[in-house]
mmCIF file of C-alpha atoms and ligand atoms in Angstrom:
data_model
loop_
_atom_site.group_PDB
_atom_site.id
_atom_site.type_symbol
_atom_site.label_atom_id
_atom_site.label_comp_id
_atom_site.label_asym_id
_atom_site.label_seq_id
_atom_site.Cartn_x
_atom_site.Cartn_y
_atom_site.Cartn_z
ATOM 1 C CA MET A 1 -96.719 1.653 7.202
ATOM 2 C CA LYS A 2 -93.552 0.274 8.778
ATOM 3 C CA THR A 3 -92.629 1.806 12.123
ATOM 4 C CA ALA A 4 -88.982 2.677 12.797
ATOM 5 C CA PRO A 5 -87.237 0.257 15.187
ATOM 6 C CA GLN A 6 -87.021 1.462 18.792
ATOM 7 C CA PRO A 7 -83.588 2.885 19.572
ATOM 8 C CA VAL A 8 -81.722 0.489 21.836
ATOM 9 C CA ILE A 9 -80.040 1.267 25.111
ATOM 10 C CA TYR A 10 -76.720 -0.362 24.381
ATOM 11 C CA LEU A 11 -75.069 -1.488 27.622
ATOM 12 C CA ASP A 12 -72.803 -4.084 26.021
ATOM 13 C CA ASN A 13 -69.762 -2.030 25.084
ATOM 14 C CA ASN A 14 -67.340 -4.810 26.040
ATOM 15 C CA ALA A 15 -68.882 -6.949 23.290
ATOM 16 C CA THR A 16 -68.475 -4.264 20.656
ATOM 17 C CA THR A 17 -69.040 -0.541 20.298
ATOM 18 C CA GLN A 18 -70.971 1.860 18.130
ATOM 19 C CA VAL A 19 -68.815 3.276 15.319
ATOM 20 C CA ASP A 20 -67.929 6.885 16.048
ATOM 21 C CA PRO A 21 -69.255 9.082 13.199
ATOM 22 C CA ALA A 22 -65.824 10.742 12.955
ATOM 23 C CA VAL A 23 -64.238 7.307 12.431
ATOM 24 C CA PHE A 24 -66.794 6.488 9.732
ATOM 25 C CA GLU A 25 -66.121 9.810 7.963
ATOM 26 C CA ALA A 26 -62.362 9.272 8.104
ATOM 27 C CA MET A 27 -62.759 5.846 6.485
ATOM 28 C CA LEU A 28 -65.039 6.870 3.603
ATOM 29 C CA PRO A 29 -62.469 8.231 1.094
ATOM 30 C CA TRP A 30 -60.495 4.982 1.440
ATOM 31 C CA LEU A 31 -63.570 3.020 0.385
ATOM 32 C CA ARG A 32 -64.346 5.296 -2.567
ATOM 33 C CA GLU A 33 -61.882 7.312 -4.614
ATOM 34 C CA GLU A 34 -58.724 6.414 -2.644
ATOM 35 C CA TYR A 35 -58.668 2.736 -3.586
ATOM 36 C CA GLY A 36 -54.919 2.418 -4.240
ATOM 37 C CA ASN A 37 -52.848 -0.497 -3.003
ATOM 38 C CA PRO A 38 -50.464 0.872 -0.359
ATOM 39 C CA SER A 39 -47.618 -1.150 -1.946
ATOM 40 C CA SER A 40 -48.040 0.530 -5.355
ATOM 41 C CA VAL A 41 -45.451 3.142 -6.291
ATOM 42 C CA TYR A 42 -47.708 5.671 -8.077
ATOM 43 C CA SER A 43 -49.331 8.448 -6.067
ATOM 44 C CA LEU A 44 -52.694 6.698 -5.603
ATOM 45 C CA GLY A 45 -50.804 3.909 -3.801
ATOM 46 C CA ARG A 46 -48.432 6.236 -1.997
ATOM 47 C CA ARG A 47 -51.346 8.164 -0.503
ATOM 48 C CA ALA A 48 -52.754 4.908 0.903
ATOM 49 C CA ALA A 49 -49.319 4.010 2.320
ATOM 50 C CA SER A 50 -49.058 7.430 3.893
ATOM 51 C CA ALA A 51 -52.553 7.087 5.453
ATOM 52 C CA ILE A 52 -51.437 3.799 7.027
ATOM 53 C CA GLU A 53 -48.344 5.455 8.484
ATOM 54 C CA THR A 54 -50.488 8.231 9.973
ATOM 55 C CA ALA A 55 -52.716 5.566 11.564
ATOM 56 C CA ARG A 56 -49.620 3.825 12.921
ATOM 57 C CA GLU A 57 -48.593 7.059 14.629
ATOM 58 C CA GLN A 58 -52.106 7.534 16.036
ATOM 59 C CA VAL A 59 -52.219 4.000 17.487
ATOM 60 C CA ALA A 60 -48.691 4.407 18.863
ATOM 61 C CA GLY A 61 -49.878 7.653 20.462
ATOM 62 C CA LEU A 62 -52.649 5.842 22.331
ATOM 63 C CA ILE A 63 -50.282 3.290 23.878
ATOM 64 C CA GLY A 64 -47.052 5.285 24.200
ATOM 65 C CA SER A 65 -45.028 3.238 21.720
ATOM 66 C CA ARG A 66 -42.965 4.020 18.627
ATOM 67 C CA PRO A 67 -44.932 3.801 15.352
ATOM 68 C CA GLU A 68 -42.551 1.117 14.050
ATOM 69 C CA GLU A 69 -43.536 -1.086 17.002
ATOM 70 C CA ILE A 70 -47.140 -1.317 15.708
ATOM 71 C CA LEU A 71 -48.313 -3.816 13.132
ATOM 72 C CA PHE A 72 -51.846 -3.953 11.827
ATOM 73 C CA THR A 73 -53.880 -7.157 11.986
ATOM 74 C CA SER A 74 -57.427 -8.245 11.210
ATOM 75 C CA CYS A 75 -58.640 -8.342 14.853
ATOM 76 C CA GLY A 76 -57.620 -8.708 18.483
ATOM 77 C CA SER A 77 -57.698 -12.489 18.181
ATOM 78 C CA GLU A 78 -55.173 -12.390 15.342
ATOM 79 C CA SER A 79 -52.891 -10.110 17.372
ATOM 80 C CA ILE A 80 -53.047 -12.549 20.287
ATOM 81 C CA ASN A 81 -52.349 -15.539 18.022
ATOM 82 C CA ALA A 82 -49.459 -13.727 16.318
ATOM 83 C CA ALA A 83 -47.800 -12.781 19.634
ATOM 84 C CA ILE A 84 -48.134 -16.203 21.249
ATOM 85 C CA LEU A 85 -47.088 -18.138 18.138
ATOM 86 C CA SER A 86 -44.092 -15.884 17.587
ATOM 87 C CA ALA A 87 -42.830 -16.299 21.152
ATOM 88 C CA ALA A 88 -43.562 -20.034 21.127
ATOM 89 C CA SER A 89 -41.521 -20.585 17.966
ATOM 90 C CA LEU A 90 -38.386 -18.602 18.841
ATOM 91 C CA ASP A 91 -36.456 -21.260 20.757
ATOM 92 C CA PRO A 92 -37.136 -25.018 20.416
ATOM 93 C CA ASP A 93 -35.988 -25.543 24.016
ATOM 94 C CA LYS A 94 -38.651 -23.165 25.366
ATOM 95 C CA THR A 95 -41.933 -25.029 25.285
ATOM 96 C CA HIS A 96 -43.627 -23.738 28.423
ATOM 97 C CA ILE A 97 -46.276 -21.002 28.371
ATOM 98 C CA VAL A 98 -47.844 -19.322 31.394
ATOM 99 C CA THR A 99 -51.352 -17.923 31.148
ATOM 100 C CA THR A 100 -54.418 -17.669 33.391
ATOM 101 C CA ALA A 101 -57.729 -19.459 33.893
ATOM 102 C CA VAL A 102 -59.758 -16.365 32.913
ATOM 103 C CA GLU A 103 -58.403 -15.476 29.475
ATOM 104 C CA HIS A 104 -60.348 -14.639 26.336
ATOM 105 C CA SER A 105 -61.123 -17.615 24.098
ATOM 106 C CA ALA A 106 -58.448 -16.548 21.577
ATOM 107 C CA THR A 107 -55.765 -17.259 24.182
ATOM 108 C CA VAL A 108 -57.533 -20.278 25.692
ATOM 109 C CA LYS A 109 -58.085 -22.057 22.364
ATOM 110 C CA LEU A 110 -54.575 -21.364 21.084
ATOM 111 C CA CYS A 111 -52.953 -22.559 24.320
ATOM 112 C CA GLU A 112 -55.112 -25.695 24.276
ATOM 113 C CA HIS A 113 -53.975 -26.289 20.686
ATOM 114 C CA LEU A 114 -50.331 -25.769 21.645
ATOM 115 C CA ALA A 115 -50.763 -28.187 24.567
ATOM 116 C CA ARG A 116 -51.842 -30.857 22.061
ATOM 117 C CA ARG A 117 -48.661 -30.053 20.107
ATOM 118 C CA GLY A 118 -46.429 -30.792 23.114
ATOM 119 C CA TYR A 119 -46.222 -27.407 24.828
ATOM 120 C CA GLU A 120 -46.738 -27.309 28.565
ATOM 121 C CA ILE A 121 -49.262 -24.689 29.669
ATOM 122 C CA THR A 122 -49.526 -23.361 33.221
ATOM 123 C CA TRP A 123 -53.040 -22.015 33.814
ATOM 124 C CA LEU A 124 -52.729 -19.694 36.816
ATOM 125 C CA PRO A 125 -55.826 -19.687 39.049
ATOM 126 C CA VAL A 126 -57.596 -16.566 40.312
ATOM 127 C CA ASP A 127 -59.223 -15.874 43.668
ATOM 128 C CA SER A 128 -62.876 -14.942 44.280
ATOM 129 C CA ARG A 129 -62.145 -11.329 43.275
ATOM 130 C CA GLY A 130 -60.684 -12.546 39.985
ATOM 131 C CA GLN A 131 -57.155 -11.627 41.045
ATOM 132 C CA LEU A 132 -53.899 -13.532 40.553
ATOM 133 C CA ASP A 133 -51.473 -14.616 43.239
ATOM 134 C CA LEU A 134 -48.245 -12.997 42.030
ATOM 135 C CA GLU A 135 -46.106 -15.391 44.052
ATOM 136 C CA LYS A 136 -47.637 -18.246 42.104
ATOM 137 C CA LEU A 137 -46.922 -16.397 38.899
ATOM 138 C CA GLU A 138 -43.310 -15.836 39.901
ATOM 139 C CA ARG A 139 -42.892 -19.499 40.860
ATOM 140 C CA ALA A 140 -44.340 -20.546 37.495
ATOM 141 C CA LEU A 141 -41.550 -18.773 35.555
ATOM 142 C CA ARG A 142 -38.892 -21.301 34.479
ATOM 143 C CA PRO A 143 -35.817 -21.327 32.250
ATOM 144 C CA ASP A 144 -37.899 -23.045 29.544
ATOM 145 C CA THR A 145 -40.791 -20.539 29.724
ATOM 146 C CA ALA A 146 -41.315 -19.063 26.249
ATOM 147 C CA LEU A 147 -43.966 -16.514 27.214
ATOM 148 C CA VAL A 148 -46.386 -15.206 29.811
ATOM 149 C CA SER A 149 -49.639 -14.175 28.146
ATOM 150 C CA LEU A 150 -52.429 -12.564 30.104
ATOM 151 C CA LEU A 151 -55.186 -10.016 30.125
ATOM 152 C CA TRP A 152 -54.811 -6.512 31.387
ATOM 153 C CA ALA A 153 -58.579 -6.121 31.826
ATOM 154 C CA ASN A 154 -60.970 -9.037 31.906
ATOM 155 C CA ASN A 155 -63.700 -8.752 29.285
ATOM 156 C CA GLU A 156 -66.388 -10.273 31.545
ATOM 157 C CA THR A 157 -65.710 -8.727 34.942
ATOM 158 C CA GLY A 158 -63.478 -5.792 34.024
ATOM 159 C CA VAL A 159 -60.985 -6.954 36.700
ATOM 160 C CA LEU A 160 -57.535 -5.456 36.138
ATOM 161 C CA PHE A 161 -54.412 -7.515 36.658
ATOM 162 C CA PRO A 162 -51.498 -5.543 38.180
ATOM 163 C CA ILE A 163 -49.699 -5.509 34.881
ATOM 164 C CA GLU A 164 -46.802 -3.250 35.894
ATOM 165 C CA GLU A 165 -45.855 -5.603 38.740
ATOM 166 C CA ILE A 166 -46.274 -8.593 36.456
ATOM 167 C CA ALA A 167 -43.964 -6.997 33.873
ATOM 168 C CA ARG A 168 -41.346 -6.391 36.587
ATOM 169 C CA LEU A 169 -41.470 -10.104 37.519
ATOM 170 C CA THR A 170 -41.278 -11.370 33.932
ATOM 171 C CA ASN A 171 -38.493 -8.955 32.995
ATOM 172 C CA ALA A 172 -36.481 -9.978 36.062
ATOM 173 C CA LYS A 173 -36.630 -13.584 34.812
ATOM 174 C CA LYS A 174 -36.151 -12.510 31.172
ATOM 175 C CA VAL A 175 -39.425 -14.092 30.106
ATOM 176 C CA PRO A 176 -41.335 -12.213 27.364
ATOM 177 C CA LEU A 177 -44.767 -10.879 28.318
ATOM 178 C CA HIS A 178 -47.798 -10.546 26.065
ATOM 179 C CA VAL A 179 -50.616 -8.345 27.356
ATOM 180 C CA ASP A 180 -54.121 -8.740 25.954
ATOM 181 C CA ALA A 181 -55.127 -5.088 26.217
ATOM 182 C CA VAL A 182 -58.185 -5.425 23.963
ATOM 183 C CA GLN A 183 -60.514 -4.264 26.759
ATOM 184 C CA ALA A 184 -58.106 -1.882 28.502
ATOM 185 C CA ALA A 185 -57.129 0.193 25.460
ATOM 186 C CA GLY A 186 -59.077 3.406 25.308
ATOM 187 C CA LYS A 187 -60.442 2.925 28.828
ATOM 188 C CA LEU A 188 -57.189 3.276 30.780
ATOM 189 C CA PRO A 189 -53.991 5.198 30.092
ATOM 190 C CA LEU A 190 -51.436 2.827 28.535
ATOM 191 C CA ASP A 191 -47.731 3.489 28.256
ATOM 192 C CA THR A 192 -45.848 0.623 26.668
ATOM 193 C CA ALA A 193 -42.579 2.576 26.908
ATOM 194 C CA SER A 194 -42.636 2.414 30.721
ATOM 195 C CA LEU A 195 -44.578 -0.859 31.039
ATOM 196 C CA GLY A 196 -41.853 -3.132 29.687
ATOM 197 C CA ALA A 197 -44.140 -5.745 28.062
ATOM 198 C CA GLN A 198 -42.820 -7.288 24.860
ATOM 199 C CA PHE A 199 -46.205 -7.666 23.110
ATOM 200 C CA LEU A 200 -49.594 -5.982 23.487
ATOM 201 C CA SER A 201 -52.800 -6.676 21.566
ATOM 202 C CA LEU A 202 -55.560 -4.228 20.608
ATOM 203 C CA SER A 203 -58.816 -4.433 18.676
ATOM 204 C CA GLY A 204 -60.629 -1.689 16.764
ATOM 205 C CA HIS A 205 -64.225 -2.632 17.471
ATOM 206 C CA LYS A 206 -63.871 -2.090 21.225
ATOM 207 C CA ILE A 207 -62.910 1.549 20.646
ATOM 208 C CA HIS A 208 -65.641 2.751 18.275
ATOM 209 C CA CYS A 209 -64.058 1.508 15.033
ATOM 210 C CA PRO A 210 -65.710 -1.162 12.841
ATOM 211 C CA LYS A 211 -65.015 -4.851 13.430
ATOM 212 C CA GLY A 212 -62.213 -6.604 11.595
ATOM 213 C CA VAL A 213 -59.119 -4.566 12.401
ATOM 214 C CA GLY A 214 -56.610 -4.804 15.224
ATOM 215 C CA ALA A 215 -53.038 -3.982 16.103
ATOM 216 C CA LEU A 216 -50.135 -5.735 17.729
ATOM 217 C CA TYR A 217 -47.387 -3.904 19.565
ATOM 218 C CA VAL A 218 -44.036 -5.689 19.378
ATOM 219 C CA ASN A 219 -41.273 -4.122 21.451
ATOM 220 C CA LYS A 220 -38.410 -3.051 19.217
ATOM 221 C CA ARG A 221 -35.952 -5.304 21.065
ATOM 222 C CA MET A 222 -38.184 -8.397 20.758
ATOM 223 C CA ARG A 223 -37.555 -10.838 17.937
ATOM 224 C CA PHE A 224 -40.718 -11.474 15.965
ATOM 225 C CA THR A 225 -41.565 -14.422 13.722
ATOM 226 C CA PRO A 226 -44.574 -13.710 11.510
ATOM 227 C CA TRP A 227 -47.480 -16.059 11.470
ATOM 228 C CA LEU A 228 -49.014 -14.762 8.250
ATOM 229 C CA ARG A 229 -46.113 -14.433 5.845
ATOM 230 C CA GLY A 230 -45.844 -11.888 3.073
ATOM 231 C CA SER A 231 -44.062 -8.647 2.308
ATOM 232 C CA GLN A 232 -46.475 -6.150 3.878
ATOM 233 C CA GLU A 233 -46.055 -4.529 7.304
ATOM 234 C CA ASN A 234 -42.293 -4.746 6.905
ATOM 235 C CA SER A 235 -42.614 -8.488 6.254
ATOM 236 C CA ARG A 236 -44.148 -8.977 9.698
ATOM 237 C CA ARG A 237 -47.734 -9.548 8.542
ATOM 238 C CA GLY A 238 -48.578 -10.603 5.029
ATOM 239 C CA GLY A 239 -51.693 -9.407 3.226
ATOM 240 C CA THR A 240 -52.604 -6.119 1.582
ATOM 241 C CA GLN A 241 -53.632 -3.836 4.394
ATOM 242 C CA ASN A 242 -57.296 -3.039 4.926
ATOM 243 C CA VAL A 243 -56.599 0.653 4.373
ATOM 244 C CA ALA A 244 -60.036 2.018 5.310
ATOM 245 C CA SER A 245 -60.168 0.017 8.534
ATOM 246 C CA VAL A 246 -56.596 0.875 9.458
ATOM 247 C CA VAL A 247 -57.386 4.570 8.908
ATOM 248 C CA GLY A 248 -60.490 4.069 11.078
ATOM 249 C CA LEU A 249 -58.432 2.430 13.801
ATOM 250 C CA GLY A 250 -55.988 5.341 13.754
ATOM 251 C CA GLN A 251 -58.839 7.834 14.070
ATOM 252 C CA ALA A 252 -60.506 5.773 16.810
ATOM 253 C CA ALA A 253 -57.207 5.583 18.727
ATOM 254 C CA GLU A 254 -56.736 9.339 18.511
ATOM 255 C CA LEU A 255 -60.284 9.974 19.732
ATOM 256 C CA ALA A 256 -59.890 7.439 22.548
ATOM 257 C CA ALA A 257 -56.674 9.155 23.673
ATOM 258 C CA ARG A 258 -58.476 12.506 23.659
ATOM 259 C CA HIS A 259 -61.364 11.146 25.755
ATOM 260 C CA LEU A 260 -58.946 9.619 28.257
ATOM 261 C CA THR A 261 -57.563 12.960 29.304
ATOM 262 C CA GLU A 262 -60.978 14.272 30.322
ATOM 263 C CA ASP A 263 -62.973 13.393 33.464
ATOM 264 C CA ASP A 264 -64.401 9.937 32.991
ATOM 265 C CA PRO A 265 -68.155 10.390 32.504
ATOM 266 C CA VAL A 266 -68.495 6.670 31.706
ATOM 267 C CA ARG A 267 -67.373 5.727 35.225
ATOM 268 C CA ALA A 268 -69.990 8.102 36.652
ATOM 269 C CA LEU A 269 -72.736 6.424 34.574
ATOM 270 C CA ARG A 270 -71.574 2.948 35.625
ATOM 271 C CA ASP A 271 -71.428 3.876 39.300
ATOM 272 C CA ARG A 272 -74.843 5.544 39.256
ATOM 273 C CA PHE A 273 -76.403 2.500 37.578
ATOM 274 C CA GLU A 274 -74.742 0.051 39.965
ATOM 275 C CA ASN A 275 -75.618 2.005 43.102
ATOM 276 C CA SER A 276 -79.201 2.438 41.994
ATOM 277 C CA LEU A 277 -79.632 -1.297 41.362
ATOM 278 C CA ARG A 278 -78.112 -2.209 44.683
ATOM 279 C CA ASP A 279 -80.428 0.268 46.434
ATOM 280 C CA SER A 280 -83.587 -0.963 44.737
ATOM 281 C CA LEU A 281 -82.941 -4.722 44.795
ATOM 282 C CA THR A 282 -81.806 -7.246 47.365
ATOM 283 C CA GLY A 283 -79.566 -10.165 46.391
ATOM 284 C CA VAL A 284 -77.224 -8.243 44.085
ATOM 285 C CA GLU A 285 -73.466 -8.701 44.260
ATOM 286 C CA ILE A 286 -70.594 -7.403 42.177
ATOM 287 C CA ASN A 287 -68.560 -10.092 40.445
ATOM 288 C CA GLY A 288 -64.898 -9.103 40.532
ATOM 289 C CA ASP A 289 -62.532 -6.929 42.503
ATOM 290 C CA PRO A 290 -64.548 -3.702 42.936
ATOM 291 C CA GLU A 291 -61.403 -1.635 43.570
ATOM 292 C CA HIS A 292 -59.469 -2.804 40.509
ATOM 293 C CA ARG A 293 -61.935 -2.845 37.669
ATOM 294 C CA LEU A 294 -62.434 -1.139 34.339
ATOM 295 C CA PRO A 295 -64.408 2.063 34.891
ATOM 296 C CA ASN A 296 -67.062 0.993 32.369
ATOM 297 C CA THR A 297 -67.879 -2.560 33.502
ATOM 298 C CA SER A 298 -70.444 -3.840 35.973
ATOM 299 C CA ASN A 299 -70.790 -7.618 36.243
ATOM 300 C CA LEU A 300 -73.583 -8.332 38.711
ATOM 301 C CA ALA A 301 -74.871 -11.555 40.232
ATOM 302 C CA PHE A 302 -78.650 -11.507 40.821
ATOM 303 C CA ALA A 303 -79.918 -14.178 43.184
ATOM 304 C CA GLY A 304 -82.838 -16.228 41.871
ATOM 305 C CA ILE A 305 -82.718 -15.487 38.148
ATOM 306 C CA GLU A 306 -81.528 -17.116 34.938
ATOM 307 C CA SER A 307 -79.500 -14.581 32.998
ATOM 308 C CA GLU A 308 -80.576 -15.954 29.597
ATOM 309 C CA ALA A 309 -84.228 -15.216 30.506
ATOM 310 C CA ALA A 310 -83.212 -11.755 31.746
ATOM 311 C CA LEU A 311 -81.479 -11.046 28.433
ATOM 312 C CA MET A 312 -84.691 -11.834 26.540
ATOM 313 C CA LEU A 313 -86.912 -9.670 28.757
ATOM 314 C CA LEU A 314 -84.402 -6.823 28.623
ATOM 315 C CA ASP A 315 -84.254 -7.173 24.840
ATOM 316 C CA GLU A 316 -88.035 -6.672 24.734
ATOM 317 C CA GLU A 317 -87.389 -3.413 26.599
ATOM 318 C CA HIS A 318 -84.635 -2.557 24.051
ATOM 319 C CA ILE A 319 -81.809 -2.915 26.553
ATOM 320 C CA CYS A 320 -78.706 -4.841 25.408
ATOM 321 C CA CYS A 321 -76.355 -6.433 27.891
ATOM 322 C CA SER A 322 -74.566 -9.760 28.206
ATOM 323 C CA ALA A 323 -74.658 -12.974 30.169
ATOM 324 C CA GLY A 324 -70.976 -13.838 30.411
ATOM 325 C CA SER A 325 -68.879 -12.772 27.418
ATOM 326 C CA ALA A 326 -70.424 -12.199 23.996
ATOM 327 C CA CYS A 327 -68.110 -14.790 22.489
ATOM 328 C CA SER A 328 -69.690 -17.510 24.662
ATOM 329 C CA SER A 329 -73.290 -16.288 24.354
ATOM 330 C CA GLY A 330 -75.666 -18.927 23.096
ATOM 331 C CA SER A 331 -73.809 -21.548 25.066
ATOM 332 C CA VAL A 332 -75.539 -22.971 28.132
ATOM 333 C CA HIS A 333 -72.264 -23.379 30.002
ATOM 334 C CA PRO A 334 -71.686 -20.975 32.861
ATOM 335 C CA SER A 335 -68.890 -18.503 32.242
ATOM 336 C CA HIS A 336 -65.401 -19.993 32.680
ATOM 337 C CA VAL A 337 -64.322 -16.717 34.270
ATOM 338 C CA LEU A 338 -66.964 -16.803 37.023
ATOM 339 C CA LYS A 339 -66.338 -20.529 37.538
ATOM 340 C CA ALA A 340 -62.587 -19.872 37.891
ATOM 341 C CA MET A 341 -63.457 -17.318 40.598
ATOM 342 C CA GLY A 342 -65.036 -20.181 42.537
ATOM 343 C CA PHE A 343 -68.672 -19.219 42.047
ATOM 344 C CA SER A 344 -71.458 -21.782 41.931
ATOM 345 C CA ASN A 345 -73.259 -22.597 38.683
ATOM 346 C CA ASP A 346 -76.323 -20.777 40.055
ATOM 347 C CA ARG A 347 -74.385 -17.599 40.709
ATOM 348 C CA ALA A 348 -72.691 -17.763 37.317
ATOM 349 C CA ARG A 349 -76.024 -18.392 35.557
ATOM 350 C CA GLY A 350 -77.654 -15.500 37.417
ATOM 351 C CA SER A 351 -75.006 -12.974 36.379
ATOM 352 C CA LEU A 352 -75.322 -10.161 33.884
ATOM 353 C CA ARG A 353 -72.633 -7.917 32.472
ATOM 354 C CA PHE A 354 -73.471 -4.291 31.790
ATOM 355 C CA SER A 355 -70.719 -2.365 30.027
ATOM 356 C CA PHE A 356 -70.983 1.329 29.308
ATOM 357 C CA GLY A 357 -69.480 3.603 26.700
ATOM 358 C CA ARG A 358 -69.161 7.231 25.747
ATOM 359 C CA PHE A 359 -72.319 7.173 23.604
ATOM 360 C CA ASN A 360 -74.531 6.241 26.574
ATOM 361 C CA THR A 361 -76.566 9.140 27.924
ATOM 362 C CA SER A 362 -77.747 9.997 31.405
ATOM 363 C CA GLU A 363 -81.373 9.507 30.240
ATOM 364 C CA GLN A 364 -80.547 5.966 29.103
ATOM 365 C CA ILE A 365 -79.163 5.207 32.542
ATOM 366 C CA ASP A 366 -82.348 6.607 34.133
ATOM 367 C CA THR A 367 -84.387 4.195 31.990
ATOM 368 C CA ALA A 368 -82.099 1.251 32.732
ATOM 369 C CA CYS A 369 -82.293 1.991 36.474
ATOM 370 C CA GLU A 370 -86.076 1.659 36.219
ATOM 371 C CA VAL A 371 -86.315 -1.295 33.786
ATOM 372 C CA VAL A 372 -83.605 -3.644 35.060
ATOM 373 C CA PRO A 373 -84.952 -3.970 38.652
ATOM 374 C CA ARG A 374 -88.488 -4.440 37.256
ATOM 375 C CA VAL A 375 -87.266 -7.294 35.016
ATOM 376 C CA ILE A 376 -85.292 -8.927 37.836
ATOM 377 C CA GLU A 377 -88.305 -8.759 40.211
ATOM 378 C CA LYS A 378 -90.527 -10.248 37.518
ATOM 379 C CA LEU A 379 -88.125 -13.146 36.958
ATOM 380 C CA ARG A 380 -87.919 -13.784 40.675
ATOM 381 C CA ARG A 381 -91.720 -13.944 40.898
ATOM 382 C CA LEU A 382 -91.710 -16.409 37.994
ATOM 383 C CA SER A 383 -88.900 -18.491 39.496
ATOM 384 C CA PRO A 384 -90.207 -22.098 39.614
ATOM 385 C CA SER A 385 -88.672 -22.651 43.027
ATOM 386 C CA GLY A 386 -90.536 -19.582 44.275
ATOM 387 C CA SER A 387 -87.540 -18.559 46.304
ATOM 388 C CA PRO A 388 -84.350 -16.842 45.251
ATOM 389 C CA VAL A 389 -81.287 -19.006 44.855
ATOM 390 C CA VAL A 390 -78.861 -18.455 47.722
ATOM 391 C CA MET A 391 -75.585 -17.125 46.372
ATOM 392 C CA ALA A 392 -72.198 -18.293 47.516
ATOM 393 C CA SER A 393 -70.140 -15.336 48.629
HETATM 394 N N1 LIG W 1 -59.370 -10.194 24.073
HETATM 395 C C1 LIG W 1 -60.377 -9.687 24.783
HETATM 396 C C2 LIG W 1 -60.143 -9.373 26.232
HETATM 397 C C3 LIG W 1 -61.621 -9.454 24.208
HETATM 398 O O1 LIG W 1 -62.628 -8.963 24.937
HETATM 399 C C4 LIG W 1 -61.795 -9.752 22.821
HETATM 400 C C5 LIG W 1 -63.112 -9.568 22.170
HETATM 401 O O2 LIG W 1 -64.152 -9.790 22.762
HETATM 402 C C6 LIG W 1 -60.699 -10.257 22.110
HETATM 403 C C7 LIG W 1 -59.513 -10.467 22.767
HETATM 404 C C8 LIG W 1 -60.804 -10.585 20.649
HETATM 405 O O3 LIG W 1 -60.871 -9.424 19.860
HETATM 406 P P1 LIG W 1 -61.523 -9.537 18.397
HETATM 407 O O4 LIG W 1 -62.987 -9.648 18.572
HETATM 408 O O5 LIG W 1 -61.112 -8.266 17.712
HETATM 409 O O6 LIG W 1 -60.917 -10.738 17.756
#
């Protein structure tokens, strides 16, 4: 007789999240009897179009924008590509883009591609806390700068850039700003109306919606050139909308907004886990500015271990977490984010990211507080050098 798989303790919510049952339920009719094309004029189509407009209002509600400033995409990466490519194509004399050394691969790869096409990219460095020097950012803004594109919250460390100050600087120089808010949305209050960014990217699967749907906010005063051409989304994004996923994203956004107004139990779980590990183990350091971090993220450097080996042992104990970002997992290269913060290869390779979510329970944290130190101690005993690697501070 087959035994049921052990339930996992999922501490990798920055990689993706469990679908909220309410999101799943909201999507079901749009996968079954409500199969109309939202562009069709008969009622089956009009109901689908109306469901999309409701989702647009729900997403706008989460980020404090107008519904007409939201367009639906297939993922966060598409939103990022659409924003950067639009800004880069508006004025042939503006061929300079400012970004940072710690961006998600969607931004990194696109900027590298644009650099090969003749654009000049300024990659702003970060300090050992993962923070930017805003004077450097201000100095980087030039008359030919087409766009500043940067993260609000780093997916690996959770470090938050001071996005309001950054928006003040870019607006003063009249340079458009794109904010990759894929990790921040649903974890922090967002208000695009007061922020003053021109673009902002979101992704469904980080907020308890299935993978494969995202949204892009485009400020109503910002000119937008579509990347994927067609008549849908007011001619700003071609392709028949993925109605079920868009409905799911709307539902997920509404639920996220509701959870934001309550006390943050996820922060309490993260803090308890982190404090417990630091009490029970030596040689543990937080990667990233501890004061300005997402409330759900704990990126920890463990002296004397290889994080890939830790991932395997933790997997045997049914605990999921990440070494660096999920998108670079499987690669032997140390995380570009930790390297940009000036850390040694050893520190980067000994780092694990634990990221918590609203479906984690207190009992799961109790288990993780027992298992993770045991696994780290075991790896240290097995370390071929026999002594923990000394970490750079
Ligand atoms: N930006 C950040 C900060 C992310 O963490 C991710 C996903 O890991 C993305 C963008 C890309 O989002 P998606 O997976 O929906 O393409």
